[in-house]
Coordinates of C-alpha atoms and ligand atoms in Angstrom, one line a residue:
X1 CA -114.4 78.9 44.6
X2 CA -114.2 79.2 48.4
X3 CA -112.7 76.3 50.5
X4 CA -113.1 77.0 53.8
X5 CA -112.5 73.9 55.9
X6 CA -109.5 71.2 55.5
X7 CA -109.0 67.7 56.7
X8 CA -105.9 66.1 58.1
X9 CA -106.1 63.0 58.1
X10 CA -103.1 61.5 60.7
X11 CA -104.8 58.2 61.8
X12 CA -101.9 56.4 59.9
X13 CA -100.1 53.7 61.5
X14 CA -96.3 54.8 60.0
X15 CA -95.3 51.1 59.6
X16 CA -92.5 52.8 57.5
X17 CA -90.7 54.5 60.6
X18 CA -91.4 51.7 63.4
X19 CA -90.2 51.6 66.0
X20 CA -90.5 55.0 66.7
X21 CA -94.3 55.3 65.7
X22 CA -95.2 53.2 68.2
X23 CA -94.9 56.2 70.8
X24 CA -94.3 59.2 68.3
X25 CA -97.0 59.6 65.5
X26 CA -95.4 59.8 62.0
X27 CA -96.6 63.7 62.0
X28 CA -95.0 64.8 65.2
X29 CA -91.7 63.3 63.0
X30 CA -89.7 66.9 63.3
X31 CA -88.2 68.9 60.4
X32 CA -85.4 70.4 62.5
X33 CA -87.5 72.4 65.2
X34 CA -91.6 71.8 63.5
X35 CA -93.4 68.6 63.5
X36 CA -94.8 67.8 59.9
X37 CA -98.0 68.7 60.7
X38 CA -97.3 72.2 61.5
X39 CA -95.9 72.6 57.9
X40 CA -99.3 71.9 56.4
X41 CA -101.5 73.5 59.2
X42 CA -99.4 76.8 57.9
X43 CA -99.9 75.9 54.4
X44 CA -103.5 75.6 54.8
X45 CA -103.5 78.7 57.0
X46 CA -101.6 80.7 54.1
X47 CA -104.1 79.5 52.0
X48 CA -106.8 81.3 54.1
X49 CA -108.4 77.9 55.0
X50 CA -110.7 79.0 58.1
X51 CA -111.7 75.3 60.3
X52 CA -108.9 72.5 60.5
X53 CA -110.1 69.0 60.8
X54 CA -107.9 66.4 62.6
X55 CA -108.7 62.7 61.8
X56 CA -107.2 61.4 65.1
X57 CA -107.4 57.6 66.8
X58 CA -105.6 56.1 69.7
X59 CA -102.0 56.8 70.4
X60 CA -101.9 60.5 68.4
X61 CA -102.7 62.2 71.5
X62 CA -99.2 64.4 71.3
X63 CA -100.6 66.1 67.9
X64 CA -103.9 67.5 70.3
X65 CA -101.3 68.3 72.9
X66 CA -99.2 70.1 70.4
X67 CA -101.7 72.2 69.0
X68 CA -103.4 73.2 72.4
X69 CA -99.7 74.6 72.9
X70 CA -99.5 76.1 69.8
X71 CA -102.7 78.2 70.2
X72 CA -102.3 79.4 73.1
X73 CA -98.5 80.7 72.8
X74 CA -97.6 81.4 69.5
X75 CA -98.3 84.5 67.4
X76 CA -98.5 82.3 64.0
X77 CA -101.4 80.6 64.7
X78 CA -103.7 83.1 64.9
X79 CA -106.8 81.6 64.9
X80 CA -110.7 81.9 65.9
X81 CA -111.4 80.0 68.5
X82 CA -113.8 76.6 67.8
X83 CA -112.2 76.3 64.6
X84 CA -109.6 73.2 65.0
X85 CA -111.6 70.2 66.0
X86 CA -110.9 66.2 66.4
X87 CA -112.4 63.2 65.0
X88 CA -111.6 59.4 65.6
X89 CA -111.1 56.9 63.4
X90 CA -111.3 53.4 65.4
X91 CA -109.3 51.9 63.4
X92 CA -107.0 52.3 60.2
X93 CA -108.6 51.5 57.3
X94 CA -107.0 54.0 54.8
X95 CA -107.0 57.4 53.7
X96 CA -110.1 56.8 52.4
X97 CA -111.9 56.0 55.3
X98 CA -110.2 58.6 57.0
X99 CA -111.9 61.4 55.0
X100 CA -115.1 59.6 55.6
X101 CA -114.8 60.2 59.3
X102 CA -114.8 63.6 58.7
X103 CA -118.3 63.9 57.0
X104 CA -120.4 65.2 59.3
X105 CA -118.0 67.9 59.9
X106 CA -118.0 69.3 56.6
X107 CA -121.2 68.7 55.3
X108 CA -122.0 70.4 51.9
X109 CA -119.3 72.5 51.0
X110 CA -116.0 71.4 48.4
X111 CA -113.0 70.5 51.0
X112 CA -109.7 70.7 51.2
X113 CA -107.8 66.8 52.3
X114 CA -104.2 67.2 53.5
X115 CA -101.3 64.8 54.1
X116 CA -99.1 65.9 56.2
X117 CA -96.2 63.6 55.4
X118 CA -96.2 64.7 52.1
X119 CA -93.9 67.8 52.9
X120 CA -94.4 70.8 50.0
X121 CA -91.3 73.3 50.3
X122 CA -92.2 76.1 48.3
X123 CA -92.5 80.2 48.9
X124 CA -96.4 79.7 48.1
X125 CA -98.9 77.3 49.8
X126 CA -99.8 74.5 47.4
X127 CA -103.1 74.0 48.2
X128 CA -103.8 78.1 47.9
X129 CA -102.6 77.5 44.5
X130 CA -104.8 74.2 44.0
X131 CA -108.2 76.8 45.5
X132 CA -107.0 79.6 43.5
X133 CA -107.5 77.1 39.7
X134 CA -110.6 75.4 41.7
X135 CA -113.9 74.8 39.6
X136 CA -115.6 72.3 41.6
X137 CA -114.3 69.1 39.7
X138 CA -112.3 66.8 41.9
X139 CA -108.5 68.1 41.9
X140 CA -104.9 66.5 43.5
X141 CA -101.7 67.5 43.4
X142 CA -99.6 65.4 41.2
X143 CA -95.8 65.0 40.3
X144 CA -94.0 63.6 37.9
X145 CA -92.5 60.8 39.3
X146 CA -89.8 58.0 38.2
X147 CA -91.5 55.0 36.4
X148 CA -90.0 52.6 38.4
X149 CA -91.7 54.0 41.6
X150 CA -95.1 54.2 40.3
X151 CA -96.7 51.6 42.2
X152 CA -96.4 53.4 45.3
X153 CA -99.1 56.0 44.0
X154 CA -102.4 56.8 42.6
X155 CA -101.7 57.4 38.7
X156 CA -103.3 59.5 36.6
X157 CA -104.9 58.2 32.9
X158 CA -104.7 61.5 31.3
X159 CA -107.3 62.4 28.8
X160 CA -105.8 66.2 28.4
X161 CA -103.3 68.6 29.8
X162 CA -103.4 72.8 29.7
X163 CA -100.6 74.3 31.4
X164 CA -100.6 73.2 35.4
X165 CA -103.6 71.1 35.0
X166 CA -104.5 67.6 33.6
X167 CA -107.5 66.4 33.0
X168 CA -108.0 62.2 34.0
X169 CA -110.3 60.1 32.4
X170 CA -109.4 57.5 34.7
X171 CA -106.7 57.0 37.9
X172 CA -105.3 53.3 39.5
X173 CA -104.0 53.1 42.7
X174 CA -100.8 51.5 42.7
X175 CA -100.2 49.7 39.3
X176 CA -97.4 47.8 38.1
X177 CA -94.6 49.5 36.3
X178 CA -95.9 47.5 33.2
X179 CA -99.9 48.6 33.7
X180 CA -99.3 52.4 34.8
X181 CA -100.7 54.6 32.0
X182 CA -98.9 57.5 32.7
X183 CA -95.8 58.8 35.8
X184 CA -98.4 61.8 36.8
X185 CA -98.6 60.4 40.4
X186 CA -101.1 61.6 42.8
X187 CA -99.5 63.1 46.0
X188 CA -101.5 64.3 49.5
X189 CA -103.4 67.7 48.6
X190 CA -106.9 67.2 47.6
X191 CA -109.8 69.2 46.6
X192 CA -113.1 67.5 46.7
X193 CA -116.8 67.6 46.0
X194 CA -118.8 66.6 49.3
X195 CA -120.5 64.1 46.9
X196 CA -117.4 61.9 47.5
X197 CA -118.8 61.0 50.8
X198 CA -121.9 59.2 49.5
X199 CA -119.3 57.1 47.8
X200 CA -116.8 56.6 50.3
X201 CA -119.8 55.3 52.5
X202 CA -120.5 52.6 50.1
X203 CA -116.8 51.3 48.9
X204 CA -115.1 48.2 49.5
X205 CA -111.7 47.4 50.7
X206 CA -108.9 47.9 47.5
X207 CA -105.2 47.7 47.3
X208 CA -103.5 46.7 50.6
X209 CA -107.0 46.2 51.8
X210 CA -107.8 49.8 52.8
X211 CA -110.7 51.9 51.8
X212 CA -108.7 54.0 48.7
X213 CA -109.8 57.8 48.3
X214 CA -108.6 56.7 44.5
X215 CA -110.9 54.2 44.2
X216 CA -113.6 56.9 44.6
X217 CA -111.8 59.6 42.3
X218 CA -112.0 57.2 39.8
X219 CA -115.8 56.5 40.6
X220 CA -116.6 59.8 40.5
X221 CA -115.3 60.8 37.2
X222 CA -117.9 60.9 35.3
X223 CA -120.4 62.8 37.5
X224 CA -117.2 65.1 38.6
X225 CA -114.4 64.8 36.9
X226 CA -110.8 64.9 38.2
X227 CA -108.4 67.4 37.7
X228 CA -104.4 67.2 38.6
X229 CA -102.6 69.8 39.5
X230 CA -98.8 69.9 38.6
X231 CA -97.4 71.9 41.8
X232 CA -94.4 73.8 42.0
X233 CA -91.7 73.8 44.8
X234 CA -90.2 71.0 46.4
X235 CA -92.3 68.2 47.6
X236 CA -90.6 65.4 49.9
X237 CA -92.0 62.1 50.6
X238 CA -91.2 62.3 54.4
X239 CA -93.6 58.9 54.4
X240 CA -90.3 57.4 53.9
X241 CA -87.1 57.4 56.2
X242 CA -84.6 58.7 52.7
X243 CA -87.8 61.6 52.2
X244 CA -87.9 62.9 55.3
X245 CA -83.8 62.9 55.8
X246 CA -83.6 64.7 52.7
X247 CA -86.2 67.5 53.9
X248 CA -84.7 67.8 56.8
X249 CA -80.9 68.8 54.9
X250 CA -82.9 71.1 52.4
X251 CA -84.4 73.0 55.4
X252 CA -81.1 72.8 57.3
X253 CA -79.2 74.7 54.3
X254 CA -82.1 77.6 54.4
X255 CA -80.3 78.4 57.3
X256 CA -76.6 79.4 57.8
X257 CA -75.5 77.9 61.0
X258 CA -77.0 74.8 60.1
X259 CA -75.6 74.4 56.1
X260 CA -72.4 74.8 58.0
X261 CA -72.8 71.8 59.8
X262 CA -73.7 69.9 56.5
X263 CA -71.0 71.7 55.3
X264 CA -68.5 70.3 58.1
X265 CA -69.7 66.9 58.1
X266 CA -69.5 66.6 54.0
X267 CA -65.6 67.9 54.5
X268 CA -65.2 64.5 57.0
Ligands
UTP1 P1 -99.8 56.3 54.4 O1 -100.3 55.7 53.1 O2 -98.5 57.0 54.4 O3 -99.9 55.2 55.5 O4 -100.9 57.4 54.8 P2 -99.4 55.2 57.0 O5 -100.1 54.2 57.7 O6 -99.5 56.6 57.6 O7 -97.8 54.9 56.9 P3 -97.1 53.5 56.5 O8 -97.3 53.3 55.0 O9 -97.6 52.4 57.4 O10 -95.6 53.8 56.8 C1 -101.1 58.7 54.1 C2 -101.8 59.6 55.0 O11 -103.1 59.1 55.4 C3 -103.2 58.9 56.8 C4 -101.8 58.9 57.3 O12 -101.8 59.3 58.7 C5 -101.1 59.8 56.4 O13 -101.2 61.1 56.7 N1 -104.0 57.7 57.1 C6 -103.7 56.6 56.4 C7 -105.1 57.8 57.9 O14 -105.4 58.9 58.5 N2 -105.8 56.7 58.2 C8 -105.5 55.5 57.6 O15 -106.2 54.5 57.9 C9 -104.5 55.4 56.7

């Protein structure tokens, strides 16, 4: 199935990183020369996604700036013209809400949701794969995580597995360590029905207060379903300060001057 449009949504507020959030948004945060966000803006363009949604509020004006840059002097973003556009959200209210500020912009067609902060290192875009398996149900990338960290996800209930996917018969955002019914942990690629909208639009507040895209997975199960996809490559949590450090020395050893530098400061 075709998915033409994507959603970023990078309205955050990056409590995780403060103090320098307050003047840098969390997906300006660089791996080595590239913001985050110009990692998944070229996964999403691998994946022949063709208009890029931006779910933008006050203070993210340097990811615009970027990007108008971008376009106009380098040859890897090749793109038609019109097809990167802006919305606000007023106010952070979770990644939830965020997608829900993007409705009018996608209208009727599945969509793809990206998180830029969750950093996929892998020869093949992860969300061409996730379009490539795509059969309209709900579908996000999950990983195996450690048990002890799974209250710092959405977790998936699994009803079934067949080779990369999973099938959920239920998902909770965050659970304790004790409550968790599985480690298959929700990370930020998305592929969703545009009916989520007409439940976004009508869900309260959940965990930490925020409108929860996993509150309305789980909703939606039994008119849609939900899928998880078990990813390959490398995927860094660079949310965190220890996940984005560690991306940063993976991409470093790709390249020789820089492993020799790691290298060099390892030998001190
Ligand atoms: P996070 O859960 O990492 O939240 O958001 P955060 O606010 O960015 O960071 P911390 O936890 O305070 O350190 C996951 C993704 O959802 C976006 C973020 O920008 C990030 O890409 N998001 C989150 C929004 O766009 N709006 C929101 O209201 C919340």
């Amino acid at each position: 199935m075709k998915i033409r449009k994507v959603v970023f949504p990078v309205g955050g507020l990056g409590t995780r990183f403060l103090p320098i959030t307050r003047a840098i948004p969390k997906e300006m945060l660089g791996i080595i020369d590239k913001p985050l966000i110009h990692y998944a803006f070229e996964e999403a363009m691998a994946a022949g996604i063709e208009q890029f949604i931006l779910v933008t509020r006050h203070g993210k004006n340097s990811i615009e700036d970027y990007f108008d840059y971008m376009f106009t002097h380098s040859r890897h973003f090749n793109i038609k013209m019109g097809s990167v556009c802006y919305v606000r959200q007023n106010e952070p209210r979770g990644l939830g809400h965020a997608v829900l500020c993007a409705k009018n912009l996608i209208g009727d067609e599945p969509f793809a949701v990206m998180s830029a902060d969750d950093f996929i290192l892998h020869d093949k875009s992860c969300i061409g794969e996730m379009i490539a398996c795509y059969d309209g149900s709900n579908m996000a990338a999950v990983a195996t995580v450690p048990r002890e960290e799974v209250s710092k996800y959405g977790i998936l209930d699994v009803e079934s597995e067949s080779g990369r996917l999973v099938v959920a018969k239920s998902v909770d955002e965050k659970p304790s360590v004790d409550a968790a019914k599985s480690t298959h942990a929700i990370v930020g690629r998305y592929l969703l029905s545009p009916k989520v909208f007409e439940v976004l639009i009508n869900l309260k507040p959940g965990v930490g207060n925020e409108i929860q895209l996993t509150d309305a997975l789980l909703e939606m199960i039994p008119s849609t379903g939900l899928t998880g996809f078990k990813f390959e490559g490398q995927r860094f949590d660079c949310g965190s300060k220890e996940g984005l450090l560690d991306a940063i020395l993976h991409v470093a050893c790709l390249d020789r001057s820089l492993k020799c530098v790691i290298e060099n400061f390892r030998g001190n």
